[in-house]
PDB file of C-alpha atoms in Angstrom:
ATOM      1  CA  MET A   1      -7.839  -1.789  19.357  1.00 78.00           C
ATOM      2  CA  GLU A   2      -5.612  -0.560  16.518  1.00 89.00           C
ATOM      3  CA  TYR A   3      -3.487  -3.626  15.802  1.00 91.00           C
ATOM      4  CA  GLY A   4      -1.502  -1.882  13.085  1.00 92.00           C
ATOM      5  CA  THR A   5      -0.587   0.882  15.533  1.00 93.00           C
ATOM      6  CA  LEU A   6       0.553  -1.704  18.078  1.00 95.00           C
ATOM      7  CA  LEU A   7       2.777  -3.397  15.501  1.00 96.00           C
ATOM      8  CA  GLY A   8       4.144  -0.114  14.178  1.00 96.00           C
ATOM      9  CA  ASP A   9       4.916   1.285  17.623  1.00 96.00           C
ATOM     10  CA  SER A  10       6.585  -1.970  18.716  1.00 96.00           C
ATOM     11  CA  PHE A  11       8.688  -2.038  15.554  1.00 96.00           C
ATOM     12  CA  GLU A  12       9.838   1.567  15.983  1.00 96.00           C
ATOM     13  CA  TYR A  13      10.547   0.963  19.668  1.00 96.00           C
ATOM     14  CA  THR A  14      12.706  -2.047  18.812  1.00 96.00           C
ATOM     15  CA  LYS A  15      14.407  -0.195  15.956  1.00 95.00           C
ATOM     16  CA  GLU A  16      15.244   2.780  18.192  1.00 95.00           C
ATOM     17  CA  CYS A  17      16.616   0.408  20.809  1.00 95.00           C
ATOM     18  CA  LEU A  18      18.954  -1.523  18.521  1.00 95.00           C
ATOM     19  CA  VAL A  19      19.676   0.058  15.156  1.00 93.00           C
ATOM     20  CA  GLY A  20      22.885   2.062  15.235  1.00 92.00           C
ATOM     21  CA  LYS A  21      23.577   0.950  18.793  1.00 93.00           C
ATOM     22  CA  TRP A  22      25.652  -2.083  17.907  1.00 93.00           C
ATOM     23  CA  MET A  23      27.416  -2.460  21.246  1.00 94.00           C
ATOM     24  CA  LYS A  24      24.055  -2.475  23.025  1.00 95.00           C
ATOM     25  CA  TRP A  25      22.787  -5.066  20.525  1.00 95.00           C
ATOM     26  CA  ILE A  26      25.821  -7.278  21.160  1.00 95.00           C
ATOM     27  CA  LEU A  27      25.314  -6.973  24.913  1.00 96.00           C
ATOM     28  CA  LEU A  28      21.641  -7.903  24.506  1.00 96.00           C
ATOM     29  CA  ILE A  29      22.664 -10.976  22.495  1.00 95.00           C
ATOM     30  CA  ILE A  30      24.864 -11.939  25.436  1.00 94.00           C
ATOM     31  CA  CYS A  31      21.868 -11.272  27.714  1.00 94.00           C
ATOM     32  CA  SER A  32      19.846 -13.699  25.594  1.00 92.00           C
ATOM     33  CA  ILE A  33      22.465 -16.368  26.221  1.00 93.00           C
ATOM     34  CA  ILE A  34      22.549 -15.594  29.955  1.00 91.00           C
ATOM     35  CA  PHE A  35      18.764 -15.606  29.726  1.00 87.00           C
ATOM     36  CA  PRO A  36      17.813 -14.223  33.181  1.00 93.00           C
ATOM     37  CA  LEU A  37      19.373 -10.950  32.015  1.00 95.00           C
ATOM     38  CA  ILE A  38      17.079 -10.659  28.987  1.00 95.00           C
ATOM     39  CA  TYR A  39      14.104 -11.516  31.220  1.00 95.00           C
ATOM     40  CA  GLY A  40      15.174  -8.687  33.504  1.00 95.00           C
ATOM     41  CA  TYR A  41      15.440  -6.328  30.537  1.00 96.00           C
ATOM     42  CA  ALA A  42      11.938  -7.339  29.427  1.00 96.00           C
ATOM     43  CA  MET A  43      10.704  -6.463  32.934  1.00 95.00           C
ATOM     44  CA  ARG A  44      11.919  -2.899  32.462  1.00 95.00           C
ATOM     45  CA  ILE A  45       9.959  -2.705  29.215  1.00 96.00           C
ATOM     46  CA  TYR A  46       6.880  -4.120  30.945  1.00 96.00           C
ATOM     47  CA  LYS A  47       7.103  -1.259  33.430  1.00 94.00           C
ATOM     48  CA  GLY A  48       6.458   1.097  30.522  1.00 91.00           C
ATOM     49  CA  ALA A  49       9.970   2.436  29.919  1.00 89.00           C
ATOM     50  CA  THR A  50       9.973   4.782  26.908  1.00 88.00           C
ATOM     51  CA  PRO A  51      12.260   4.892  25.012  1.00 91.00           C
ATOM     52  CA  ALA A  52      13.777   1.454  25.482  1.00 92.00           C
ATOM     53  CA  PRO A  53      15.847   1.324  28.691  1.00 92.00           C
ATOM     54  CA  GLU A  54      19.603   1.356  28.736  1.00 91.00           C
ATOM     55  CA  LEU A  55      21.597  -1.609  29.968  1.00 91.00           C
ATOM     56  CA  GLU A  56      22.625  -0.777  33.513  1.00 88.00           C
ATOM     57  CA  ASN A  57      22.488  -2.290  37.000  1.00 89.00           C
ATOM     58  CA  TRP A  58      23.375  -5.764  35.749  1.00 93.00           C
ATOM     59  CA  GLY A  59      22.844  -7.325  39.159  1.00 93.00           C
ATOM     60  CA  GLY A  60      19.315  -5.945  39.284  1.00 92.00           C
ATOM     61  CA  LEU A  61      18.672  -7.192  35.743  1.00 94.00           C
ATOM     62  CA  PHE A  62      19.746 -10.710  36.691  1.00 95.00           C
ATOM     63  CA  ILE A  63      17.688 -10.793  39.911  1.00 95.00           C
ATOM     64  CA  ASP A  64      14.587  -9.413  38.175  1.00 95.00           C
ATOM     65  CA  GLY A  65      15.046 -11.970  35.416  1.00 95.00           C
ATOM     66  CA  ILE A  66      15.209 -14.814  37.926  1.00 96.00           C
ATOM     67  CA  LYS A  67      12.023 -13.550  39.582  1.00 96.00           C
ATOM     68  CA  LEU A  68      10.193 -13.355  36.249  1.00 95.00           C
ATOM     69  CA  LEU A  69      11.475 -16.807  35.338  1.00 95.00           C
ATOM     70  CA  ILE A  70      10.086 -18.168  38.618  1.00 95.00           C
ATOM     71  CA  VAL A  71       6.666 -16.686  37.814  1.00 96.00           C
ATOM     72  CA  GLY A  72       6.705 -18.396  34.414  1.00 94.00           C
ATOM     73  CA  ILE A  73       7.814 -21.748  35.837  1.00 95.00           C
ATOM     74  CA  VAL A  74       5.094 -21.698  38.496  1.00 96.00           C
ATOM     75  CA  TYR A  75       2.454 -20.945  35.870  1.00 95.00           C
ATOM     76  CA  PHE A  76       3.553 -23.811  33.656  1.00 93.00           C
ATOM     77  CA  ILE A  77       3.904 -26.413  36.422  1.00 94.00           C
ATOM     78  CA  PRO A  78       0.345 -27.675  35.679  1.00 91.00           C
ATOM     79  CA  VAL A  79       1.336 -28.121  32.013  1.00 89.00           C
ATOM     80  CA  PHE A  80       4.405 -30.141  33.017  1.00 90.00           C
ATOM     81  CA  ILE A  81       2.292 -32.296  35.341  1.00 89.00           C
ATOM     82  CA  VAL A  82      -0.397 -32.981  32.733  1.00 85.00           C
ATOM     83  CA  ALA A  83       2.258 -33.720  30.090  1.00 82.00           C
ATOM     84  CA  PHE A  84       3.905 -36.195  32.460  1.00 83.00           C
ATOM     85  CA  LEU A  85       0.551 -37.837  33.189  1.00 79.00           C
ATOM     86  CA  VAL A  86      -0.297 -38.047  29.477  1.00 74.00           C
ATOM     87  CA  VAL A  87       2.980 -39.766  28.627  1.00 70.00           C
ATOM     88  CA  GLY A  88       2.957 -42.002  31.703  1.00 66.00           C
ATOM     89  CA  GLY A  89      -0.751 -42.801  31.478  1.00 62.00           C
ATOM     90  CA  SER A  90      -0.525 -43.648  27.800  1.00 62.00           C
ATOM     91  CA  ALA A  91       2.391 -45.972  28.446  1.00 58.00           C
ATOM     92  CA  LEU A  92       0.493 -47.760  31.221  1.00 57.00           C
ATOM     93  CA  SER A  93      -2.639 -48.001  29.078  1.00 58.00           C
ATOM     94  CA  GLY A  94      -0.586 -49.543  26.308  1.00 57.00           C
ATOM     95  CA  ILE A  95       0.775 -52.174  28.672  1.00 52.00           C
ATOM     96  CA  ALA A  96      -2.559 -52.926  30.322  1.00 54.00           C
ATOM     97  CA  GLY A  97      -5.130 -52.483  27.590  1.00 53.00           C
ATOM     98  CA  GLY A  98      -3.509 -52.496  24.200  1.00 53.00           C
ATOM     99  CA  ASP A  99      -2.922 -49.894  21.526  1.00 61.00           C
ATOM    100  CA  VAL A 100      -6.554 -48.686  21.227  1.00 64.00           C
ATOM    101  CA  ALA A 101      -6.781 -47.822  24.915  1.00 60.00           C
ATOM    102  CA  ALA A 102      -3.386 -46.154  24.770  1.00 61.00           C
ATOM    103  CA  LEU A 103      -4.370 -44.019  21.787  1.00 67.00           C
ATOM    104  CA  GLY A 104      -7.666 -43.045  23.426  1.00 69.00           C
ATOM    105  CA  ALA A 105      -5.953 -42.031  26.666  1.00 66.00           C
ATOM    106  CA  MET A 106      -3.305 -40.100  24.777  1.00 72.00           C
ATOM    107  CA  GLY A 107      -5.914 -38.303  22.662  1.00 75.00           C
ATOM    108  CA  ILE A 108      -7.898 -37.125  25.695  1.00 79.00           C
ATOM    109  CA  GLY A 109      -4.736 -36.210  27.541  1.00 76.00           C
ATOM    110  CA  MET A 110      -3.379 -34.217  24.604  1.00 82.00           C
ATOM    111  CA  LEU A 111      -6.657 -32.306  24.302  1.00 86.00           C
ATOM    112  CA  VAL A 112      -6.526 -31.378  27.995  1.00 85.00           C
ATOM    113  CA  LEU A 113      -2.865 -30.411  27.615  1.00 87.00           C
ATOM    114  CA  VAL A 114      -3.543 -28.155  24.622  1.00 90.00           C
ATOM    115  CA  VAL A 115      -6.477 -26.397  26.302  1.00 91.00           C
ATOM    116  CA  LEU A 116      -4.520 -25.901  29.518  1.00 92.00           C
ATOM    117  CA  THR A 117      -1.500 -24.542  27.636  1.00 92.00           C
ATOM    118  CA  ILE A 118      -3.661 -22.053  25.721  1.00 93.00           C
ATOM    119  CA  ILE A 119      -5.337 -20.809  28.905  1.00 93.00           C
ATOM    120  CA  ILE A 120      -2.024 -20.320  30.697  1.00 94.00           C
ATOM    121  CA  ALA A 121      -0.452 -18.683  27.630  1.00 93.00           C
ATOM    122  CA  LEU A 122      -3.272 -16.113  27.698  1.00 94.00           C
ATOM    123  CA  ILE A 123      -2.810 -15.378  31.401  1.00 95.00           C
ATOM    124  CA  VAL A 124       0.992 -15.235  31.610  1.00 96.00           C
ATOM    125  CA  PRO A 125       1.633 -11.983  29.656  1.00 96.00           C
ATOM    126  CA  ILE A 126      -0.687 -10.013  31.954  1.00 96.00           C
ATOM    127  CA  ALA A 127       0.783 -11.764  34.996  1.00 97.00           C
ATOM    128  CA  TYR A 128       4.297 -10.779  33.886  1.00 97.00           C
ATOM    129  CA  ILE A 129       3.353  -7.125  33.470  1.00 97.00           C
ATOM    130  CA  ARG A 130       1.459  -6.983  36.774  1.00 96.00           C
ATOM    131  CA  PHE A 131       4.467  -8.504  38.488  1.00 96.00           C
ATOM    132  CA  ALA A 132       6.854  -6.040  36.816  1.00 95.00           C
ATOM    133  CA  ARG A 133       4.786  -2.994  37.762  1.00 94.00           C
ATOM    134  CA  MET A 134       3.742  -3.988  41.266  1.00 93.00           C
ATOM    135  CA  GLU A 135       6.848  -6.009  42.158  1.00 89.00           C
ATOM    136  CA  SER A 136       4.703  -8.539  43.990  1.00 90.00           C
ATOM    137  CA  PHE A 137       4.534 -12.292  43.449  1.00 93.00           C
ATOM    138  CA  GLY A 138       1.020 -12.171  44.883  1.00 92.00           C
ATOM    139  CA  GLU A 139      -0.115  -9.817  42.120  1.00 93.00           C
ATOM    140  CA  ALA A 140       1.387 -12.117  39.498  1.00 94.00           C
ATOM    141  CA  PHE A 141      -1.080 -14.774  40.678  1.00 95.00           C
ATOM    142  CA  ASN A 142      -4.028 -12.496  41.421  1.00 95.00           C
ATOM    143  CA  PHE A 143      -6.312 -14.262  38.957  1.00 94.00           C
ATOM    144  CA  GLY A 144      -9.315 -12.088  39.731  1.00 95.00           C
ATOM    145  CA  ALA A 145      -7.390  -8.920  38.877  1.00 95.00           C
ATOM    146  CA  ILE A 146      -5.789 -10.557  35.828  1.00 96.00           C
ATOM    147  CA  PHE A 147      -9.137 -11.664  34.379  1.00 95.00           C
ATOM    148  CA  GLU A 148     -10.642  -8.274  35.210  1.00 95.00           C
ATOM    149  CA  HIS A 149      -7.843  -6.509  33.336  1.00 96.00           C
ATOM    150  CA  ILE A 150      -8.227  -8.754  30.293  1.00 95.00           C
ATOM    151  CA  GLY A 151     -11.960  -8.033  30.459  1.00 94.00           C
ATOM    152  CA  LYS A 152     -11.208  -4.296  30.300  1.00 95.00           C
ATOM    153  CA  ILE A 153      -9.036  -4.857  27.241  1.00 94.00           C
ATOM    154  CA  GLY A 154     -11.736  -7.083  25.771  1.00 93.00           C
ATOM    155  CA  TRP A 155     -11.255 -10.840  25.547  1.00 94.00           C
ATOM    156  CA  ILE A 156     -11.728 -10.947  21.776  1.00 95.00           C
ATOM    157  CA  ASP A 157      -9.423  -7.976  21.198  1.00 95.00           C
ATOM    158  CA  TYR A 158      -6.848  -9.481  23.547  1.00 96.00           C
ATOM    159  CA  ILE A 159      -6.849 -12.897  21.889  1.00 95.00           C
ATOM    160  CA  ILE A 160      -6.678 -11.360  18.399  1.00 96.00           C
ATOM    161  CA  ALA A 161      -3.765  -9.153  19.498  1.00 95.00           C
ATOM    162  CA  ILE A 162      -1.814 -12.169  20.761  1.00 96.00           C
ATOM    163  CA  LEU A 163      -2.588 -14.144  17.596  1.00 95.00           C
ATOM    164  CA  ILE A 164      -1.405 -11.289  15.381  1.00 96.00           C
ATOM    165  CA  MET A 165       1.858 -10.967  17.289  1.00 96.00           C
ATOM    166  CA  GLY A 166       2.395 -14.729  17.173  1.00 94.00           C
ATOM    167  CA  ILE A 167       1.696 -14.888  13.442  1.00 95.00           C
ATOM    168  CA  VAL A 168       3.993 -11.961  12.598  1.00 95.00           C
ATOM    169  CA  LEU A 169       6.915 -13.262  14.652  1.00 95.00           C
ATOM    170  CA  GLY A 170       6.230 -16.852  13.576  1.00 95.00           C
ATOM    171  CA  ILE A 171       6.319 -15.984   9.861  1.00 95.00           C
ATOM    172  CA  ILE A 172       9.587 -14.057  10.204  1.00 94.00           C
ATOM    173  CA  GLN A 173      11.239 -16.838  12.190  1.00 94.00           C
ATOM    174  CA  PHE A 174       9.918 -19.519   9.811  1.00 94.00           C
ATOM    175  CA  ILE A 175      11.332 -17.693   6.774  1.00 94.00           C
ATOM    176  CA  LEU A 176      14.703 -17.355   8.487  1.00 93.00           C
ATOM    177  CA  MET A 177      14.702 -21.060   9.367  1.00 91.00           C
ATOM    178  CA  LEU A 178      14.362 -21.882   5.673  1.00 92.00           C
ATOM    179  CA  ILE A 179      17.687 -20.188   4.922  1.00 89.00           C
ATOM    180  CA  PRO A 180      20.539 -22.679   5.463  1.00 88.00           C
ATOM    181  CA  ILE A 181      23.157 -21.636   8.032  1.00 88.00           C
ATOM    182  CA  LEU A 182      22.689 -17.876   7.517  1.00 90.00           C
ATOM    183  CA  GLY A 183      19.083 -18.112   8.669  1.00 90.00           C
ATOM    184  CA  GLN A 184      20.095 -19.798  11.913  1.00 90.00           C
ATOM    185  CA  LEU A 185      22.713 -17.123  12.495  1.00 93.00           C
ATOM    186  CA  LEU A 186      20.181 -14.352  11.847  1.00 94.00           C
ATOM    187  CA  LEU A 187      17.712 -15.967  14.256  1.00 93.00           C
ATOM    188  CA  PHE A 188      20.401 -15.863  16.930  1.00 94.00           C
ATOM    189  CA  ILE A 189      21.361 -12.261  16.168  1.00 94.00           C
ATOM    190  CA  LEU A 190      17.724 -11.099  16.045  1.00 95.00           C
ATOM    191  CA  MET A 191      16.676 -12.861  19.257  1.00 95.00           C
ATOM    192  CA  PRO A 192      16.909  -9.638  21.332  1.00 95.00           C
ATOM    193  CA  ALA A 193      14.801  -7.835  18.715  1.00 96.00           C
ATOM    194  CA  PHE A 194      12.073 -10.478  18.919  1.00 97.00           C
ATOM    195  CA  ILE A 195      12.019 -10.306  22.732  1.00 96.00           C
ATOM    196  CA  ILE A 196      11.984  -6.499  22.842  1.00 97.00           C
ATOM    197  CA  PHE A 197       9.272  -6.331  20.170  1.00 97.00           C
ATOM    198  CA  ALA A 198       7.067  -8.847  22.003  1.00 97.00           C
ATOM    199  CA  ALA A 199       7.578  -7.147  25.391  1.00 97.00           C
ATOM    200  CA  ARG A 200       6.712  -3.716  24.008  1.00 97.00           C
ATOM    201  CA  TYR A 201       3.733  -5.089  22.074  1.00 97.00           C
ATOM    202  CA  MET A 202       2.238  -6.797  25.128  1.00 97.00           C
ATOM    203  CA  THR A 203       2.881  -3.698  27.240  1.00 96.00           C
ATOM    204  CA  LEU A 204       0.862  -1.650  24.777  1.00 96.00           C
ATOM    205  CA  VAL A 205      -1.901  -4.261  24.803  1.00 96.00           C
ATOM    206  CA  TYR A 206      -1.917  -4.174  28.615  1.00 96.00           C
ATOM    207  CA  ASP A 207      -2.209  -0.368  28.585  1.00 94.00           C
ATOM    208  CA  ASN A 208      -5.160  -0.592  26.173  1.00 90.00           C
ATOM    209  CA  ALA A 209      -7.460  -1.579  29.028  1.00 86.00           C
ATOM    210  CA  ALA A 210     -10.573   0.557  28.868  1.00 65.00           C
TER     211      ALA A 210
END
């Protein structure tokens, strides 16, 4: 997998979508605030739209965004449950057995929580794209097909691709956070760019299946 090509294509895709199209950029910022709309826009990118889709059929955007949001919430329900159990269990252990027991329970619980979060974070991008392309909640949770598709991409290649995207976006956002006031404003303005870049990047990764 050519990671540089993925980054370059995603950058150009995002640039073509936003640069010089200031009204569209402003509307996408508004979509980021009314977040189901930006989820719906990401769905259109997941479907493989090239160049970046125009903003139209706002009702459809909102409905698609709600659907994608539901998929994400369902996937992360186990994380919420484990997090609740870790906090609640640690509190009970502290009351019943003292600080050592509480720390031990929290440590084990946090390890389980981290592992579970990583596993789900690896599955969700493929689930999103399958849902967008097949328009079926069942396909979003077809774990056999999801794991098979990741296998065709290559598990190592897939994980590296996600790490690279996370590092690139993380560094940019971290640098902006270091700039007082202006950095926060730029983060807000660039939010659509980050979402479009990530959606395009993961779409390309998905289409890299052998």
